Short mmCIF file of C-alpha atoms in Angstrom, two decimals:
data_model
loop_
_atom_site.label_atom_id
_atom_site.label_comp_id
_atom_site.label_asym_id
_atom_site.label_seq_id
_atom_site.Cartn_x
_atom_site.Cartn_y
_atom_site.Cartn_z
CA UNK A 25 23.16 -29.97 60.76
CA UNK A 26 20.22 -29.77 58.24
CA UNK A 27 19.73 -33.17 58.33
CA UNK A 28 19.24 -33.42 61.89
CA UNK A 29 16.89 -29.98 61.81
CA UNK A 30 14.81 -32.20 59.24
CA UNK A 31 14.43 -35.10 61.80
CA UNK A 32 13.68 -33.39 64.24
CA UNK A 33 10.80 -31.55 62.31
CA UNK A 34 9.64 -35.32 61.50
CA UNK A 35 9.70 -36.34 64.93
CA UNK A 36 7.92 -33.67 65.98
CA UNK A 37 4.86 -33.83 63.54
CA UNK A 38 4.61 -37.42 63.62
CA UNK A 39 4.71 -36.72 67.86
CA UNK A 40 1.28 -34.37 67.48
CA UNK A 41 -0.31 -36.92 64.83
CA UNK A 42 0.11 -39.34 67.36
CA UNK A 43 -1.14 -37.41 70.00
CA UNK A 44 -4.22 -36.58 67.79
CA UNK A 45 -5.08 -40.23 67.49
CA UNK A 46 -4.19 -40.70 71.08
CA UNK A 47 -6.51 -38.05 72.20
CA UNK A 48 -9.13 -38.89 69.70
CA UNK A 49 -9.67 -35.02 68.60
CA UNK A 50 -10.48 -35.00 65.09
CA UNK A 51 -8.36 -33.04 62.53
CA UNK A 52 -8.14 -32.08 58.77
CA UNK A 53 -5.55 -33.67 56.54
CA UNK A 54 -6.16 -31.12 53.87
CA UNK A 55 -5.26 -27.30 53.66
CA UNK A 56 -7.52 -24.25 52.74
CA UNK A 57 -6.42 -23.67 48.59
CA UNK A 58 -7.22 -21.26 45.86
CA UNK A 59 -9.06 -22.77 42.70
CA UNK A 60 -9.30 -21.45 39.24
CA UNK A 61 -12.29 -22.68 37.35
CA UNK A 62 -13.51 -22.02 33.93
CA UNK A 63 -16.74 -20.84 33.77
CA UNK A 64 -19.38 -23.48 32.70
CA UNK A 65 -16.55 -26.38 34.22
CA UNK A 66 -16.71 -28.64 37.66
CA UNK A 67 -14.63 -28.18 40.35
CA UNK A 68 -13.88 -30.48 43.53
CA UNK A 69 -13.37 -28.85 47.17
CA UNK A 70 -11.52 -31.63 49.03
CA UNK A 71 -12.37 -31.63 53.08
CA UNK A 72 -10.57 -34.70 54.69
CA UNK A 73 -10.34 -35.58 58.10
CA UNK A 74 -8.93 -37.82 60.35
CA UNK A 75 -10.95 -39.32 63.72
CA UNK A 76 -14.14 -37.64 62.95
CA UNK A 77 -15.53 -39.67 65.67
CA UNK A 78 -19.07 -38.93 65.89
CA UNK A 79 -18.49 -35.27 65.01
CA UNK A 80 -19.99 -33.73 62.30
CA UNK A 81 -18.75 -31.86 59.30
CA UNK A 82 -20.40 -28.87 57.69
CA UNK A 83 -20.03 -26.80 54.25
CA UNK A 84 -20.68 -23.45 54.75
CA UNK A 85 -20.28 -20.39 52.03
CA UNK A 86 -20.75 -17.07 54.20
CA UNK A 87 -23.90 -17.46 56.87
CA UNK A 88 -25.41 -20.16 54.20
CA UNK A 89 -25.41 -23.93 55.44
CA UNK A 90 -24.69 -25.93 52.12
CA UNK A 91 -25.03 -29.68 53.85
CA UNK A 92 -24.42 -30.97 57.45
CA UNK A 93 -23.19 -34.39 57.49
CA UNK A 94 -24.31 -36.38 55.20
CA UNK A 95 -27.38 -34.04 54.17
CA UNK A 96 -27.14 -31.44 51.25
CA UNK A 97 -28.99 -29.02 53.09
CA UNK A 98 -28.22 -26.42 49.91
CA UNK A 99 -31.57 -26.68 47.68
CA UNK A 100 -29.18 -26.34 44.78
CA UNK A 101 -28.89 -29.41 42.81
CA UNK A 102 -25.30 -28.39 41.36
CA UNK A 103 -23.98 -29.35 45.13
CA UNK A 104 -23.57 -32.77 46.01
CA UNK A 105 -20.67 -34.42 48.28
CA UNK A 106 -18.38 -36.74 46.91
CA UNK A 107 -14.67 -39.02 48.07
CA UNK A 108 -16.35 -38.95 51.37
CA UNK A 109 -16.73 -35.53 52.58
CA UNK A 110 -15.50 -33.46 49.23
CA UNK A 111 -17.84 -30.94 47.89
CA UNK A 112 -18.56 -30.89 44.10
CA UNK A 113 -19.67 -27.82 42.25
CA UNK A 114 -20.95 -28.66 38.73
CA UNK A 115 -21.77 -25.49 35.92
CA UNK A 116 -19.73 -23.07 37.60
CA UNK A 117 -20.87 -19.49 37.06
CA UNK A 118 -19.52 -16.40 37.95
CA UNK A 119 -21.93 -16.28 40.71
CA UNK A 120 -20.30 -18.73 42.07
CA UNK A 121 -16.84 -17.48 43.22
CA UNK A 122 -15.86 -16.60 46.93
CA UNK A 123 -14.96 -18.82 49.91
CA UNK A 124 -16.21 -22.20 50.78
CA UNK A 125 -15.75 -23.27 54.36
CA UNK A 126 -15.79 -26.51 55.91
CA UNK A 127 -15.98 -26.74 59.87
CA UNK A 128 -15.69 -29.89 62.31
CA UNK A 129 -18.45 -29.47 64.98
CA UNK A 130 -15.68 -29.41 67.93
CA UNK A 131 -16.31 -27.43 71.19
CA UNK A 132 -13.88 -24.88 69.76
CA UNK A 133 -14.86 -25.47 66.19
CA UNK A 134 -11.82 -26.37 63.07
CA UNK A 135 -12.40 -25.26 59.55
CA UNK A 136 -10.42 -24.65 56.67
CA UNK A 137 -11.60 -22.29 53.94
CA UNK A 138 -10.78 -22.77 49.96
CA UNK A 139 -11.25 -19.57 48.11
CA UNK A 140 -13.16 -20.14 44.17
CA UNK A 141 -11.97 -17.69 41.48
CA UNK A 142 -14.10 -18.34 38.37
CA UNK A 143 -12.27 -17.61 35.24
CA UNK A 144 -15.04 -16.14 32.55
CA UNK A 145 -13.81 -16.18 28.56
CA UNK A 146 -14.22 -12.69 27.27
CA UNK A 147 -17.24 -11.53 25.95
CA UNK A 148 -17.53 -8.24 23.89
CA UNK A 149 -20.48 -6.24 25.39
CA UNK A 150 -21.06 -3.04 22.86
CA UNK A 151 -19.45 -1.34 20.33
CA UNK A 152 -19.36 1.91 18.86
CA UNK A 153 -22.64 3.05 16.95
CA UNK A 154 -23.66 -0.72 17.49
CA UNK A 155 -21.66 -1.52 14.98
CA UNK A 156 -21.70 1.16 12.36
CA UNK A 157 -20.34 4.68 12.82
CA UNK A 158 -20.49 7.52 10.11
CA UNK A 159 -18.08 10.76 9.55
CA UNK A 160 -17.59 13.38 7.69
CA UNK A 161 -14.70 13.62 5.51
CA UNK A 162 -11.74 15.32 7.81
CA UNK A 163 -13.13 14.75 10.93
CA UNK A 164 -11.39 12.43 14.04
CA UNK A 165 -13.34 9.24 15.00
CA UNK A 166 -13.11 7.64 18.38
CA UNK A 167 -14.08 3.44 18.22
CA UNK A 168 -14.51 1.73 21.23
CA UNK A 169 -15.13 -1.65 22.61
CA UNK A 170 -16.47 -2.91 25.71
CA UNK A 171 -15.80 -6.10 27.12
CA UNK A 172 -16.26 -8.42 30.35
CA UNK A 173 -14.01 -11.17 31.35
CA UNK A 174 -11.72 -12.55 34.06
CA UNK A 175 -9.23 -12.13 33.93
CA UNK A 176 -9.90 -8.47 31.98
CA UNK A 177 -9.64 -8.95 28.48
CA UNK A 178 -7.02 -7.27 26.03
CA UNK A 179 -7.76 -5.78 22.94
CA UNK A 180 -6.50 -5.30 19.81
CA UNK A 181 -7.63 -4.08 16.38
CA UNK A 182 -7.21 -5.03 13.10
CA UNK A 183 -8.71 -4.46 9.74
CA UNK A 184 -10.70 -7.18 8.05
CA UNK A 185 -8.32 -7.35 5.19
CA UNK A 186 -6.12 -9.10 7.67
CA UNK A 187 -3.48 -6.93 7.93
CA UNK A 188 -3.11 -4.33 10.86
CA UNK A 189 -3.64 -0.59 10.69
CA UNK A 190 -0.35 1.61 9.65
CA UNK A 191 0.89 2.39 13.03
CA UNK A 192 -1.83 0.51 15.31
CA UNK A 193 -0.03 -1.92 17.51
CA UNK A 194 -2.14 -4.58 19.92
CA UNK A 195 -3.08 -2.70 23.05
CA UNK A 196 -4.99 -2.76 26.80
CA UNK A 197 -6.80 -0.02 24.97
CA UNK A 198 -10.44 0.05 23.76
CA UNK A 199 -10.60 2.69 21.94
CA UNK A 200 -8.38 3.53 18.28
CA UNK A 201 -8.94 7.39 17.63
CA UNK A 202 -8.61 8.39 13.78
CA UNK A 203 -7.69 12.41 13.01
CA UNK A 204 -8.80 13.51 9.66
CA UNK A 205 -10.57 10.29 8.57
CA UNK A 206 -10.59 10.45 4.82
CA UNK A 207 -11.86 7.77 2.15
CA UNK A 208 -8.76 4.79 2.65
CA UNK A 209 -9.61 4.80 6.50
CA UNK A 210 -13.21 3.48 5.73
CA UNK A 211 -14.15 0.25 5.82
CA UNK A 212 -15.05 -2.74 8.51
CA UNK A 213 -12.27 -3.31 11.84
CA UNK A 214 -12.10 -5.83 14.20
CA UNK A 215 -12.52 -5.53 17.33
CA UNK A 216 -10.89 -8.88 19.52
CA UNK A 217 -11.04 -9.40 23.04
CA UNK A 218 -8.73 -12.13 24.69
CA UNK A 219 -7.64 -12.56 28.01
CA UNK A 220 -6.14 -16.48 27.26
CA UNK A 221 -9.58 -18.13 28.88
CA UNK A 222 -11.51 -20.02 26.49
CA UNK A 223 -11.89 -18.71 22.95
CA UNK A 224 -11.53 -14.94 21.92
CA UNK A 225 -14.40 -12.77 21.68
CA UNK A 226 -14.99 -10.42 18.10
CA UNK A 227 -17.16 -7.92 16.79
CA UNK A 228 -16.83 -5.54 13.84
CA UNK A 229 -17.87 -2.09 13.66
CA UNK A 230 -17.95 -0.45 10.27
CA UNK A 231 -16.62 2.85 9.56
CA UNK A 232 -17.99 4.54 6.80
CA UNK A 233 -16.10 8.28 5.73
CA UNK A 234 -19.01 10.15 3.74
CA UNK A 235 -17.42 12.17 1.18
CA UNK A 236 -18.21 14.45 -1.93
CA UNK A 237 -17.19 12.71 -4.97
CA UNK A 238 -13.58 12.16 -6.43
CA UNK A 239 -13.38 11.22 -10.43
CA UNK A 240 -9.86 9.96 -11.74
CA UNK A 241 -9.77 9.58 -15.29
CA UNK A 242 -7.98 6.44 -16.79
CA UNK A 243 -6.59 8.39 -19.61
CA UNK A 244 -7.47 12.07 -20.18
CA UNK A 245 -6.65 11.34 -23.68
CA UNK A 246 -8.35 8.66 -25.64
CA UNK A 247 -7.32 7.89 -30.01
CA UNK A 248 -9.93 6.14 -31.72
CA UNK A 249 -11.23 6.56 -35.38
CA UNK A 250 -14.26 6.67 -37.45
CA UNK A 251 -15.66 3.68 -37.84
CA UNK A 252 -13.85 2.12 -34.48
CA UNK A 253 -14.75 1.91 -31.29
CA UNK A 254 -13.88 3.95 -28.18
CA UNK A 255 -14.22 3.26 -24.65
CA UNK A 256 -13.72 5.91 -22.20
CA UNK A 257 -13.36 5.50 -18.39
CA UNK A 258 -13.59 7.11 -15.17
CA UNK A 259 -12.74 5.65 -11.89
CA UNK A 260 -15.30 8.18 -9.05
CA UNK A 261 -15.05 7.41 -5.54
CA UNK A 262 -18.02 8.43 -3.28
CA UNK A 263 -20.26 8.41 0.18
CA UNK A 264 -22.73 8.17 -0.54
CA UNK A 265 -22.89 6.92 -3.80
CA UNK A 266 -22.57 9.20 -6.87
CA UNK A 267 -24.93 9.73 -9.72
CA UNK A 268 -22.52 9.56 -12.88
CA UNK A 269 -23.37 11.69 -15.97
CA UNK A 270 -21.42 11.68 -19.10
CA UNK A 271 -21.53 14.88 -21.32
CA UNK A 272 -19.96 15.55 -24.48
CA UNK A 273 -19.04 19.74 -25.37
CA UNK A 274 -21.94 20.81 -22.99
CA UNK A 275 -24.70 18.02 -24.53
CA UNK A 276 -25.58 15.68 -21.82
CA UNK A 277 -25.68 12.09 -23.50
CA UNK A 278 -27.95 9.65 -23.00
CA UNK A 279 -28.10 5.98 -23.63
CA UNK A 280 -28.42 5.22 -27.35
CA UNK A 281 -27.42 2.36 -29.75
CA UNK A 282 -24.84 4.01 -30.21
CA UNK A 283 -23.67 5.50 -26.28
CA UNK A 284 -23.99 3.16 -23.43
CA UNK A 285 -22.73 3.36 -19.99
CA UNK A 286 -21.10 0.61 -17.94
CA UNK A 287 -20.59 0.49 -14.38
CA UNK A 288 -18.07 -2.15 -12.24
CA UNK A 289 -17.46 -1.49 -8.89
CA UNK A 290 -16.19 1.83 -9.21
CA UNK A 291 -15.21 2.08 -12.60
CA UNK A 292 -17.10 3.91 -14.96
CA UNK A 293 -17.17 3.62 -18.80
CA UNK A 294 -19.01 5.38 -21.64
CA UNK A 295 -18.66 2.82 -24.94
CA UNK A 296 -19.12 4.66 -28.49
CA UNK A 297 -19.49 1.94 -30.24
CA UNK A 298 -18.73 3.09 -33.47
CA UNK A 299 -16.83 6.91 -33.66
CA UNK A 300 -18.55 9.33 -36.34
CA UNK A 301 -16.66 12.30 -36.85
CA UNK A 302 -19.24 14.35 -34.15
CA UNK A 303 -17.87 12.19 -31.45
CA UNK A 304 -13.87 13.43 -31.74
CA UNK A 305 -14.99 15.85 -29.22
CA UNK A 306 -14.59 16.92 -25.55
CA UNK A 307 -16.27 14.76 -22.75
CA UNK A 308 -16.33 15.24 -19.01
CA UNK A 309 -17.49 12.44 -16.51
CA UNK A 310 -19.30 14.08 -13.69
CA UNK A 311 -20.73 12.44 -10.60
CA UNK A 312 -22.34 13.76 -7.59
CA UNK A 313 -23.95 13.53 -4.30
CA UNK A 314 -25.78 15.49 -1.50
CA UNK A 315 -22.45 16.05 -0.68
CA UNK A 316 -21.28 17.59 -3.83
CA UNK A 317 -19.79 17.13 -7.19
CA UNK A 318 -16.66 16.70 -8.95
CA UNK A 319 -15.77 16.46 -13.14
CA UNK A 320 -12.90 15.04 -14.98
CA UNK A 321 -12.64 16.03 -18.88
CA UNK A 322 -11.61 13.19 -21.30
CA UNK A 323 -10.27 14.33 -24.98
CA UNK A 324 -11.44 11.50 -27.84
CA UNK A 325 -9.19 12.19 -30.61
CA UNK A 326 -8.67 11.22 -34.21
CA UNK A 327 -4.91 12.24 -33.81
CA UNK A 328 -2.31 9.37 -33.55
CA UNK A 329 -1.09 8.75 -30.25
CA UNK A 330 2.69 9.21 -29.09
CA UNK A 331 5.25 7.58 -30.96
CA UNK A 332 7.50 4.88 -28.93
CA UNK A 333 11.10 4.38 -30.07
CA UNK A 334 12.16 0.72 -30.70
CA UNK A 335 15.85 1.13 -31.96
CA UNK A 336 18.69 -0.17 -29.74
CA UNK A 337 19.70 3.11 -28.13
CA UNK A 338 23.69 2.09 -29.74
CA UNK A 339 24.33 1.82 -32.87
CA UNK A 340 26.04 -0.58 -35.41
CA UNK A 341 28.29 1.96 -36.92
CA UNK A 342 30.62 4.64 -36.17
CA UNK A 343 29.14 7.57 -38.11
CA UNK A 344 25.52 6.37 -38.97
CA UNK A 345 22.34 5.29 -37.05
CA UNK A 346 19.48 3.34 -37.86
CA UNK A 347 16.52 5.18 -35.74
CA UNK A 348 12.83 3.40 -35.58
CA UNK A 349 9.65 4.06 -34.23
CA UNK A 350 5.84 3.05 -33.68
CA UNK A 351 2.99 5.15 -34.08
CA UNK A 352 -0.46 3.36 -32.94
CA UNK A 353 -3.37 5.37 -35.37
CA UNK A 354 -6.68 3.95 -36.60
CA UNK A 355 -6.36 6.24 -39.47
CA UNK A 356 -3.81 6.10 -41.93
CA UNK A 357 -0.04 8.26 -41.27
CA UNK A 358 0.63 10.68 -43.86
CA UNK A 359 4.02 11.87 -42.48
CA UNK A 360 6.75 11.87 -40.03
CA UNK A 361 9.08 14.65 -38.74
CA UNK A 362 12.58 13.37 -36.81
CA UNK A 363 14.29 15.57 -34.91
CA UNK A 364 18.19 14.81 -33.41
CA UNK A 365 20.81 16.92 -32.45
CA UNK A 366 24.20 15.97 -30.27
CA UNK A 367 23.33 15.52 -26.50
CA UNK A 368 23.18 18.56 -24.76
CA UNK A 369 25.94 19.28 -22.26
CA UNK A 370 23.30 18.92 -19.17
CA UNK A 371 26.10 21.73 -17.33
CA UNK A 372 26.63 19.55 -13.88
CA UNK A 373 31.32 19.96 -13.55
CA UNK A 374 32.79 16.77 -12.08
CA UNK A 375 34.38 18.61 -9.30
CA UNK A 376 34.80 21.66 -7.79
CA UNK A 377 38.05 22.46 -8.81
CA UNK A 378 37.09 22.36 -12.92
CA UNK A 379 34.59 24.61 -11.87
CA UNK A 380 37.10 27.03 -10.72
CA UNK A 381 39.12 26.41 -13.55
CA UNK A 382 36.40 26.86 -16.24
CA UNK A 383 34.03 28.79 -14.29
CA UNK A 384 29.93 29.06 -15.37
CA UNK A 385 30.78 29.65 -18.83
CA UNK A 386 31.37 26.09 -19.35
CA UNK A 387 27.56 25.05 -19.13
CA UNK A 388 27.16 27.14 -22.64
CA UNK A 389 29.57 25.41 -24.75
CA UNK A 390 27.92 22.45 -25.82
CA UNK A 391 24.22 23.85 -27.23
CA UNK A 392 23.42 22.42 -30.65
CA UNK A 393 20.56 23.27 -32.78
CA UNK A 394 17.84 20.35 -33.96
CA UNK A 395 18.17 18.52 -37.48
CA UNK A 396 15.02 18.33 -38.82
CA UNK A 397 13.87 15.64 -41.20
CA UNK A 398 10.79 14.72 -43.15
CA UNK A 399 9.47 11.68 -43.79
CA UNK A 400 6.85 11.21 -45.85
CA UNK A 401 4.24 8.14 -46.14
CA UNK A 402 4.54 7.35 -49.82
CA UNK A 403 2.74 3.61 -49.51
CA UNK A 404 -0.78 3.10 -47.89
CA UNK A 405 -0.46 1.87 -44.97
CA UNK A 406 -3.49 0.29 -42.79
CA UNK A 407 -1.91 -1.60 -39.97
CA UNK A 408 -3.39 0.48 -36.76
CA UNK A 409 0.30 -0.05 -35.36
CA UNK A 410 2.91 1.56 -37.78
CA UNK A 411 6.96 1.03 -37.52
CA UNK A 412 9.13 3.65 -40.01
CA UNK A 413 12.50 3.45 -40.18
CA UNK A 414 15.23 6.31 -40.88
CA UNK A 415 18.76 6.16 -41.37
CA UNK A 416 20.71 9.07 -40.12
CA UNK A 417 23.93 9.34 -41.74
CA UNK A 418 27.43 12.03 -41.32
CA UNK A 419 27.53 11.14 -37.55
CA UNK A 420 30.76 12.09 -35.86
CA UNK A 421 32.27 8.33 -33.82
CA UNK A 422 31.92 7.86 -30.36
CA UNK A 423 29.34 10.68 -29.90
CA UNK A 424 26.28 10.84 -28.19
CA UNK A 425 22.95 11.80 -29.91
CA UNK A 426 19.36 12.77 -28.36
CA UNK A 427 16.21 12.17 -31.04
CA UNK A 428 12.30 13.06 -31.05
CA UNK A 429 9.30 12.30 -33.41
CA UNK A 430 6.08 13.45 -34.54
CA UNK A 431 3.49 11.86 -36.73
CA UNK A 432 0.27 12.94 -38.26
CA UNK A 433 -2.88 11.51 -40.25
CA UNK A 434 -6.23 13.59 -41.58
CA UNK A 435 -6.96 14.54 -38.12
CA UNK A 436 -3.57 16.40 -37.40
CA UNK A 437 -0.34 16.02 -35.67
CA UNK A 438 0.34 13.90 -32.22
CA UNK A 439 2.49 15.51 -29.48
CA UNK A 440 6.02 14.88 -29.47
CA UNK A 441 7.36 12.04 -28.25
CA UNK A 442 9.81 12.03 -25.36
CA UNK A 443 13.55 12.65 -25.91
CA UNK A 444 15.50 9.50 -26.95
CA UNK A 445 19.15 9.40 -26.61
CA UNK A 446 21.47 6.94 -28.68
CA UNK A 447 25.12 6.72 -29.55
CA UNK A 448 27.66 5.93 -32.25
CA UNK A 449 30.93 3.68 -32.06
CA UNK A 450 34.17 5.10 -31.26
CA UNK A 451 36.64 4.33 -33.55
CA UNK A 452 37.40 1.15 -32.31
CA UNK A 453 34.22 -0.08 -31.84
CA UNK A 454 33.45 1.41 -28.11
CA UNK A 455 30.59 3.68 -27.07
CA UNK A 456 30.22 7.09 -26.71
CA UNK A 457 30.53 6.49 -22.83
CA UNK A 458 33.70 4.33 -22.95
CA UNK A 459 35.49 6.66 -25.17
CA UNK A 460 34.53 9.43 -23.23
CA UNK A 461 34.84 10.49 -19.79
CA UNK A 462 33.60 12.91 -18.53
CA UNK A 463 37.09 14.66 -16.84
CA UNK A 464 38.50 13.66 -20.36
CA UNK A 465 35.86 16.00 -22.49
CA UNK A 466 36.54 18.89 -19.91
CA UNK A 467 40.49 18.26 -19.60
CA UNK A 468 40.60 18.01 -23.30
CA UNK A 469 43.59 19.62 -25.26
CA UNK A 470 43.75 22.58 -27.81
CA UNK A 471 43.11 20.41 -30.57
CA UNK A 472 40.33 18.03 -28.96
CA UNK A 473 38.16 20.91 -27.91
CA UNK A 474 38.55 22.51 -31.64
CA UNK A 475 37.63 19.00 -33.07
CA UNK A 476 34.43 19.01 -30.43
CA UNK A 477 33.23 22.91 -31.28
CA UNK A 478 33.88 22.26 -35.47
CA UNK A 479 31.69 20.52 -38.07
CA UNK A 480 33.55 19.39 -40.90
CA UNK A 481 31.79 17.85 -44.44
CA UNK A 482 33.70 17.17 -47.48
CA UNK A 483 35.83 19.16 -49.39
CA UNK A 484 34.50 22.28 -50.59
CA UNK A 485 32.07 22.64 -47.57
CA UNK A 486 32.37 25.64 -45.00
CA UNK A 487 33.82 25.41 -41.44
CA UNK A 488 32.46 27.11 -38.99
CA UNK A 489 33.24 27.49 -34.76
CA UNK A 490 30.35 28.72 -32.57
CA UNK A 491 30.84 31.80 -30.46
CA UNK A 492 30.80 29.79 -27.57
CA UNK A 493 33.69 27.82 -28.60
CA UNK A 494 35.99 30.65 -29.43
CA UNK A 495 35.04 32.32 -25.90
CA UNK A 496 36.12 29.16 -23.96
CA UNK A 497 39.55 29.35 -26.34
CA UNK A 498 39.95 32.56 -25.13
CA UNK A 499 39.28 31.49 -21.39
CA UNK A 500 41.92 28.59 -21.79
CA UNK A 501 44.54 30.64 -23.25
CA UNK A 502 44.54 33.32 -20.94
CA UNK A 503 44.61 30.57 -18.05
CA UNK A 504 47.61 29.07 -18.95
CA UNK A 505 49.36 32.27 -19.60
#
């Protein structure tokens, strides 16, 4: 049935094109279109016709005659007439879209009409603050971007150090609004304009967050000695930019053979180049601005610096340890001062239910008072990094141990060093935590929790249990009972 409904539509047109050519009437073999031209590109408006006879054909565009026949009546010299009858439009501008009519000259007059939509590659007309905007520290900023195109353009924003804002996604949007702008949100965006015609369109606008200065020392505590040199450095952050003074106790310093400033990028350094015993002072590093000022104080010191431990944190034996250390000091180390005790119990139960058992006075049963050895420098030393060695000896097995060190020279003492835990072998050759449990220490028997709360020496030497150990005895008996 579709086949024949085809046929007949076959029939029937090629019935009126014969009847056309029988009745000599002239006709168009083309249909009115839509064309999409880029602007700056050529486009082709076909007008064909069959049996034109001696009629004539006409391009018209609104009330405006653009030829008649064979004469380009248009004074534009972008129109000519090509393929015949065709109409070529060469440099197409955006002036040019709209509808294009051609018309056979027919008592009752036949036209078609193509319709000209001239696609225009984006083009980025302004920008905020032409192209640099200024705010105040902890203020919002609003950026826009205007743009032309067709179709309209879409936008998005990026930073120029190619990677897109936290939380800024591509968007229709012109505008990116800021709240709070502070000193990371300055610096130059992007502003791109597509809309898939041509190339993309960009233009930056630089945001620049004026602030009062910020000053971050490098280290607020700088070891040097006489004779040496000492650098000392401040990192200050500003907008505008910051005048940077350097003062030592309340003297401001200026530059000398001896002082001179340095300045890279934001970095700021004052170089002593060789430390008399005036400079083991206080400094500060101030900068400021019309915007205000900010300090940071830097200690230059003839103390040694913190010692580091080096020793593997277990040791080689069951009841001994061989603890060492480095101390970095331009001058000389006259003495050392170890401390160690037995780890502290740090009072966290394994479970609820020991906690019931034992109840709070469990996190009191394991405090142990500090050992305190010293070490004196008996050989002159001058290496400016110094290792000493100790051997701690009477060690119970399997036990862990917690450490800490201080060193000093003619200038004084360092700070103590951070807490160092190590271990001792079990008595067959495991660790303190293989050996050891943690529901094993708690769940301990009679005799295990004596053993932990008792030092014993040789013969002759005193024993003695710690109050907190005969309370918890006391606890555990009357439990059981």
């Amino acid at each position: 049935m579709a086949g024949l409904s085809l046929l007949l539509l076959l029939v029937a047109i090629v019935a009126t094109s014969a009847k056309g050519y029988m009745d000599g009437m002239p006709h168009f073999t083309t249909e009115g279109r839509h064309f999409k031209v880029v602007e700056h590109d050529s486009i082709t408006l076909p007008c064909r016709v069959v049996n034109i006879g001696n009629h004539i054909r006409a391009w018209k565009r609104g009330i405006a005659v653009l030829t008649a026949g064979n004469v380009k009546v248009s004074p534009d010299d972008r129109y000519s007439l090509i393929h015949g009858y065709d109409l070529e439009i060469r440099s197409i501008t955006p002036q040019d879209e709209g509808e294009y009519i051609c018309q056979i000259a027919t008592l009752q007059p036949q036209e078609i009409t193509h319709t000209l939509e001239v696609l225009v590659p984006p083009r980025i007309l302004e920008v905020s603050g032409g192209g640099l905007v200024e705010a105040r520290k902890g203020t919002p900023v609003t950026i826009e971007c205007r743009a032309t195109g067709n179709p309209p353009p879409f936008f998005q924003w990026t930073r120029r150090v190619n990677t897109t804002m936290p939380g800024l996604k591509p968007m229709n949007g012109s505008t990116i609004t800021m709240g709070a702008v502070n000193r990371h949100q300055a610096g130059v965006y992007q502003c791109q304009a597509n809309n898939g015609v041509g190339r993309s369109a960009f233009r930056d606008v630089t945001l620049r967050v004026l602030y009062a200065p910020e000053v971050e020392a490098d280290e607020t505590w700088v070891h040097s000695g006489i004779g040496n040199q000492a650098i000392l450095t401040c990192t200050v952050y500003a907008e505008p930019p910051a005048e940077v003074r350097w003062y030592r106790s309340a003297l401001k310093l200026d530059v000398t053979d001896d002082h001179t400033t340095e300045k890279r990028g934001n970095r700021h350094r004052l170089i002593i180049r060789q430390v008399q015993l005036q400079d083991l002072d206080n400094y500060t590093c101030e900068a400021l601005n019309n915007l205000g000022k900010s300090r940071q104080y830097i200690v230059l010191s003839g103390n040694p610096r913190v010692a580091i431990f080096r020793s593997n944190p277990l040791s080689k034996w069951r009841d001994c340890y061989n603890i060492s250390w480095s101390v970095f000091s331009y001058t000389p180390l006259q003495e050392h001062r170890l401390f160690y005790r037995r780890k502290q119990f740090d009072g966290q139960l394994p479970n609820s239910l020991l906690t019931e058992r034992w109840g709070a006075n469990m996190t009191h049963w394991y405090q142990h008072e500090w050992t305190e050895i010293i070490i004196p420098v008996d050989v002159y030393n001058d290496d400016i990094t110094q290792e000493k060695y100790y051997l701690i000896t009477n060690l119970d097995p399997a036990t862990q141990y917690e450490a800490k060190v201080k060193a000093s020279n003619s200038f004084g003492w360092n700070q103590m060093s951070d807490i160092f835990t190590f271990s001792t072998r079990g008595l067959d050759g495991y660790s303190w935590e293989s050996s050891h449990p943690a529901h094993e220490i708690i769940l301990a028997s009679d005799n295990e929790i004596r053993d932990l709360g008792v030092m014993s020496a040789d013969s002759g030497t005193h024993h003695f249990i710690t109050l907190e150990i005969i309370s918890l005895f006391i606890v555990i008996v009357l439990f059981f009972i």
